[in-house]
CSV table of C-alpha atoms in Angstrom, one decimal:
chain,number,residue,atom,x,y,z
M,1375,MET,CA,-36.7,-42.9,11.0
M,1376,LYS,CA,-33.8,-44.4,9.1
M,1377,ARG,CA,-34.8,-42.4,6.1
M,1378,TYR,CA,-34.9,-39.2,8.1
M,1379,ARG,CA,-31.4,-39.9,9.5
M,1380,TYR,CA,-30.0,-40.4,6.0
M,1381,ARG,CA,-31.6,-37.2,4.7
M,1382,ARG,CA,-30.1,-35.3,7.7
M,1383,ILE,CA,-26.7,-36.8,7.0
M,1384,SER,CA,-27.0,-35.9,3.3
M,1385,ILE,CA,-27.9,-32.3,4.0
M,1386,TRP,CA,-24.9,-31.9,6.4
M,1387,THR,CA,-22.6,-33.6,3.8
M,1388,LEU,CA,-23.9,-31.2,1.2
M,1389,ILE,CA,-23.3,-28.2,3.5
M,1390,ILE,CA,-19.8,-29.3,4.3
M,1391,ALA,CA,-19.0,-29.9,0.6
M,1392,ILE,CA,-20.3,-26.4,-0.3
M,1393,LEU,CA,-18.2,-24.8,2.5
M,1394,THR,CA,-15.2,-26.7,1.4
M,1395,LEU,CA,-15.6,-25.5,-2.2
M,1396,LEU,CA,-15.9,-21.9,-0.9
M,1397,GLY,CA,-12.6,-22.4,1.0
M,1398,ALA,CA,-14.4,-22.0,4.3
M,1399,GLY,CA,-13.3,-23.8,7.5
M,1400,VAL,CA,-15.1,-25.0,10.6
M,1401,THR,CA,-13.6,-24.4,14.0
M,1402,GLN,CA,-13.6,-26.9,16.8
M,1403,LYS,CA,-16.6,-25.0,18.3
M,1404,GLY,CA,-18.5,-25.5,15.1
M,1405,GLN,CA,-18.3,-22.0,13.9
M,1406,VAL,CA,-18.0,-21.5,10.1
M,1407,VAL,CA,-15.1,-19.3,9.0
M,1408,LEU,CA,-15.5,-17.8,5.5
M,1409,PRO,CA,-12.3,-16.9,3.6
M,1410,THR,CA,-11.3,-13.3,2.9
M,1411,LEU,CA,-12.0,-12.5,-0.7
M,1412,SER,CA,-8.9,-11.3,-2.5
M,1413,SER,CA,-10.9,-8.6,-4.3
M,1414,GLN,CA,-11.7,-7.1,-0.9
M,1415,PRO,CA,-8.2,-6.9,0.7
M,1416,GLY,CA,-8.0,-6.3,4.5
M,1417,PHE,CA,-6.1,-3.8,6.5
M,1418,TYR,CA,-2.6,-4.5,7.7
M,1419,PRO,CA,-0.8,-2.9,10.6
M,1420,VAL,CA,2.1,-0.6,9.8
M,1421,THR,CA,5.1,-1.8,11.8
M,1422,HIS,CA,7.7,0.7,10.7
M,1423,VAL,CA,8.0,3.9,8.5
M,1424,THR,CA,11.2,3.7,6.6
M,1425,ASP,CA,11.0,7.1,4.9
M,1426,GLY,CA,8.6,9.2,3.0
M,1427,ASP,CA,7.7,6.6,0.3
M,1428,THR,CA,8.4,3.3,2.1
M,1429,ILE,CA,6.7,1.6,5.0
M,1430,GLU,CA,6.7,-1.9,6.5
M,1431,VAL,CA,3.5,-3.8,7.2
M,1432,ASN,CA,2.6,-7.0,8.9
M,1433,LEU,CA,1.0,-9.3,6.3
M,1434,ALA,CA,-0.3,-12.4,8.0
M,1435,GLY,CA,2.6,-12.6,10.5
M,1436,LYS,CA,5.3,-11.6,8.0
M,1437,ASN,CA,6.8,-8.1,7.8
M,1438,GLU,CA,6.9,-6.9,4.2
M,1439,ILE,CA,8.5,-3.7,3.0
M,1440,VAL,CA,6.1,-1.7,0.8
M,1441,ARG,CA,7.2,1.0,-1.7
M,1442,LEU,CA,4.4,3.4,-2.5
M,1443,ILE,CA,3.6,3.5,-6.2
M,1444,GLY,CA,3.7,6.7,-8.1
M,1445,ILE,CA,5.7,8.8,-5.7
M,1446,ASP,CA,9.3,9.6,-4.9
M,1447,THR,CA,10.4,11.5,-1.8
M,1448,PRO,CA,13.8,13.1,-1.1
M,1449,GLU,CA,16.4,10.6,0.1
M,1450,GLU,CA,17.2,10.3,3.7
M,1451,LYS,CA,19.0,6.9,4.0
M,1452,ASP,CA,20.8,6.4,0.7
M,1453,PRO,CA,24.4,5.7,1.8
M,1454,ARG,CA,25.6,7.1,-1.5
M,1455,LYS,CA,24.0,10.5,-0.9
M,1456,PRO,CA,23.8,13.1,1.8
M,1457,VAL,CA,20.3,13.7,3.4
M,1458,GLN,CA,18.3,15.7,0.8
M,1459,CYS,CA,16.2,18.8,1.5
M,1460,TYR,CA,12.8,17.8,2.9
M,1461,ALA,CA,13.6,14.1,3.4
M,1462,LEU,CA,13.1,14.3,7.1
M,1463,ALA,CA,9.9,16.2,6.8
M,1464,ALA,CA,8.6,13.7,4.2
M,1465,ALA,CA,9.4,10.8,6.6
M,1466,GLN,CA,7.8,12.6,9.5
M,1467,HIS,CA,4.7,13.3,7.5
M,1468,MET,CA,4.5,9.6,6.5
M,1469,GLN,CA,4.8,8.7,10.2
M,1470,GLN,CA,1.9,11.0,11.1
M,1471,LEU,CA,-0.2,9.7,8.2
M,1472,ALA,CA,0.4,5.9,8.5
M,1473,GLY,CA,2.6,5.1,11.5
M,1474,ASP,CA,1.0,2.8,14.0
M,1475,LYS,CA,-2.1,2.6,11.9
M,1476,SER,CA,-3.6,-0.1,9.7
M,1477,VAL,CA,-3.6,0.3,5.9
M,1478,ARG,CA,-5.2,-1.3,2.9
M,1479,LEU,CA,-2.8,-2.2,0.1
M,1480,GLU,CA,-3.8,-2.1,-3.6
M,1481,ALA,CA,-1.7,-3.4,-6.5
M,1482,ASP,CA,-1.6,-1.6,-9.8
M,1483,PRO,CA,-2.4,-3.6,-13.0
M,1484,ASP,CA,0.2,-1.5,-15.0
M,1485,THR,CA,3.0,-2.0,-12.5
M,1486,SER,CA,5.0,-5.1,-11.5
M,1487,ASP,CA,4.3,-6.6,-8.1
M,1488,ARG,CA,7.8,-6.0,-6.7
M,1489,ASP,CA,10.7,-3.8,-7.4
M,1490,LYS,CA,14.3,-4.7,-7.9
M,1491,TYR,CA,14.8,-4.6,-4.1
M,1492,ASN,CA,11.9,-7.1,-3.7
M,1493,ARG,CA,9.7,-4.5,-2.0
M,1494,LEU,CA,6.0,-4.8,-2.6
M,1495,LEU,CA,4.7,-2.0,-4.9
M,1496,ARG,CA,1.4,-0.8,-3.7
M,1497,TYR,CA,-1.1,2.1,-3.4
M,1498,VAL,CA,-1.7,2.6,0.3
M,1499,TYR,CA,-5.1,3.7,1.9
M,1500,LEU,CA,-6.0,4.5,5.5
M,1501,SER,CA,-9.3,3.2,7.0
M,1502,ASP,CA,-10.8,6.7,6.6
M,1503,GLY,CA,-10.2,6.5,2.8
M,1504,THR,CA,-7.1,8.7,2.8
M,1505,PHE,CA,-5.0,7.8,-0.2
M,1506,VAL,CA,-1.5,8.1,1.3
M,1507,ASN,CA,0.4,8.1,-2.0
M,1508,GLN,CA,-1.7,11.1,-3.1
M,1509,ALA,CA,-1.3,12.9,0.2
M,1510,GLN,CA,2.4,12.8,0.1
M,1511,VAL,CA,2.6,14.3,-3.4
M,1512,GLN,CA,-0.3,16.7,-3.2
M,1513,GLN,CA,0.9,18.2,0.1
M,1514,GLY,CA,4.4,18.7,-1.2
M,1515,TYR,CA,6.3,16.0,0.5
M,1516,GLY,CA,7.3,14.2,-2.7
M,1517,PHE,CA,7.4,14.1,-6.5
M,1518,ALA,CA,5.3,12.2,-9.0
M,1519,TYR,CA,7.5,9.3,-9.9
M,1520,THR,CA,7.2,9.2,-13.6
M,1521,ILE,CA,10.0,6.7,-14.5
M,1522,PHE,CA,7.8,3.6,-14.1
M,1523,PRO,CA,4.3,3.3,-15.5
M,1524,ASN,CA,1.2,3.1,-13.4
M,1525,SER,CA,-2.5,3.6,-14.0
M,1526,LYS,CA,-2.7,6.8,-12.0
M,1527,LEU,CA,0.4,8.5,-13.5
M,1528,ASP,CA,-1.6,11.5,-14.9
M,1529,GLN,CA,-3.2,12.0,-11.5
M,1530,PHE,CA,0.1,12.0,-9.8
M,1531,ARG,CA,1.4,14.6,-12.3
M,1532,ALA,CA,-1.6,16.8,-11.6
M,1533,TRP,CA,-1.2,16.5,-7.8
M,1534,GLU,CA,2.5,17.5,-8.2
M,1535,ARG,CA,1.5,20.5,-10.4
M,1536,GLU,CA,-1.0,21.6,-7.7
M,1537,ALA,CA,1.6,21.3,-4.9
M,1538,ARG,CA,4.2,23.2,-7.0
M,1539,GLY,CA,1.7,25.9,-8.0
M,1540,ALA,CA,0.7,26.4,-4.3
M,1541,ASN,CA,4.4,26.3,-3.1
M,1542,ARG,CA,3.6,23.5,-0.7
M,1543,GLY,CA,6.3,21.6,1.2
M,1544,LEU,CA,9.5,21.0,-0.7
M,1545,TRP,CA,8.4,23.3,-3.5
M,1546,ALA,CA,8.6,26.3,-1.1
M,1547,GLY,CA,12.0,25.7,0.4
M,1548,CYS,CA,14.2,23.4,-1.7
M,1549,GLN,CA,16.1,23.8,-4.8
M,1550,ILE,CA,14.8,21.2,-7.3
M,1551,HIS,CA,16.9,19.7,-10.1
M,1552,SER,CA,16.4,16.9,-12.5
M,1553,GLU,CA,18.5,13.8,-13.0
M,1554,GLY,CA,17.2,12.5,-16.3
M,1555,GLU,CA,13.4,11.9,-15.7
M,1556,LYS,CA,13.8,12.0,-11.9
M,1557,GLU,CA,13.4,15.1,-9.8
M,1558,GLN,CA,15.6,15.6,-6.8
M,1559,THR,CA,16.1,18.2,-4.1
M,1560,ASN,CA,19.3,19.8,-3.0
M,1561,ASP,CA,21.2,18.5,0.0
M,1562,GLN,CA,20.4,19.8,3.4
């Protein structure tokens, strides 16, 4: 009987040790809680749409500003500039796409984690698989942002060419000019 008790204690000790090594926890009700694997990021609620290329999400109770990688939309809130052509439409489209939804965030290995304003730099996906960064460029709400490297840069350029060729969005109704490597629209 004593031997059986020690064997039972040893098995439970082994189980607890394995769960601890895996990073799991045990609730007061005895339920095992496995950790979320970082290679399979979860979905986070969008708490605010700032403009056509910037959103705010709630990451584990903390609101983080997320700047979408690979795209640049006309400026709406830059205090140094008047509102640019198609800025309001780009922000409204972002609101329709991602506002009040949950999104999956993905970093890019060729891009830094944060920009100079301390915003997270991420690719953004909806639960139905929609790639938000792509949708904004391909539907003509923004430009491929070619100033900073990213692993999907050629794809962003192709999506921009497609939108431009089909006269979608800003390509149909705005005057486009370049400031160095950056494309901009005229003021509204």
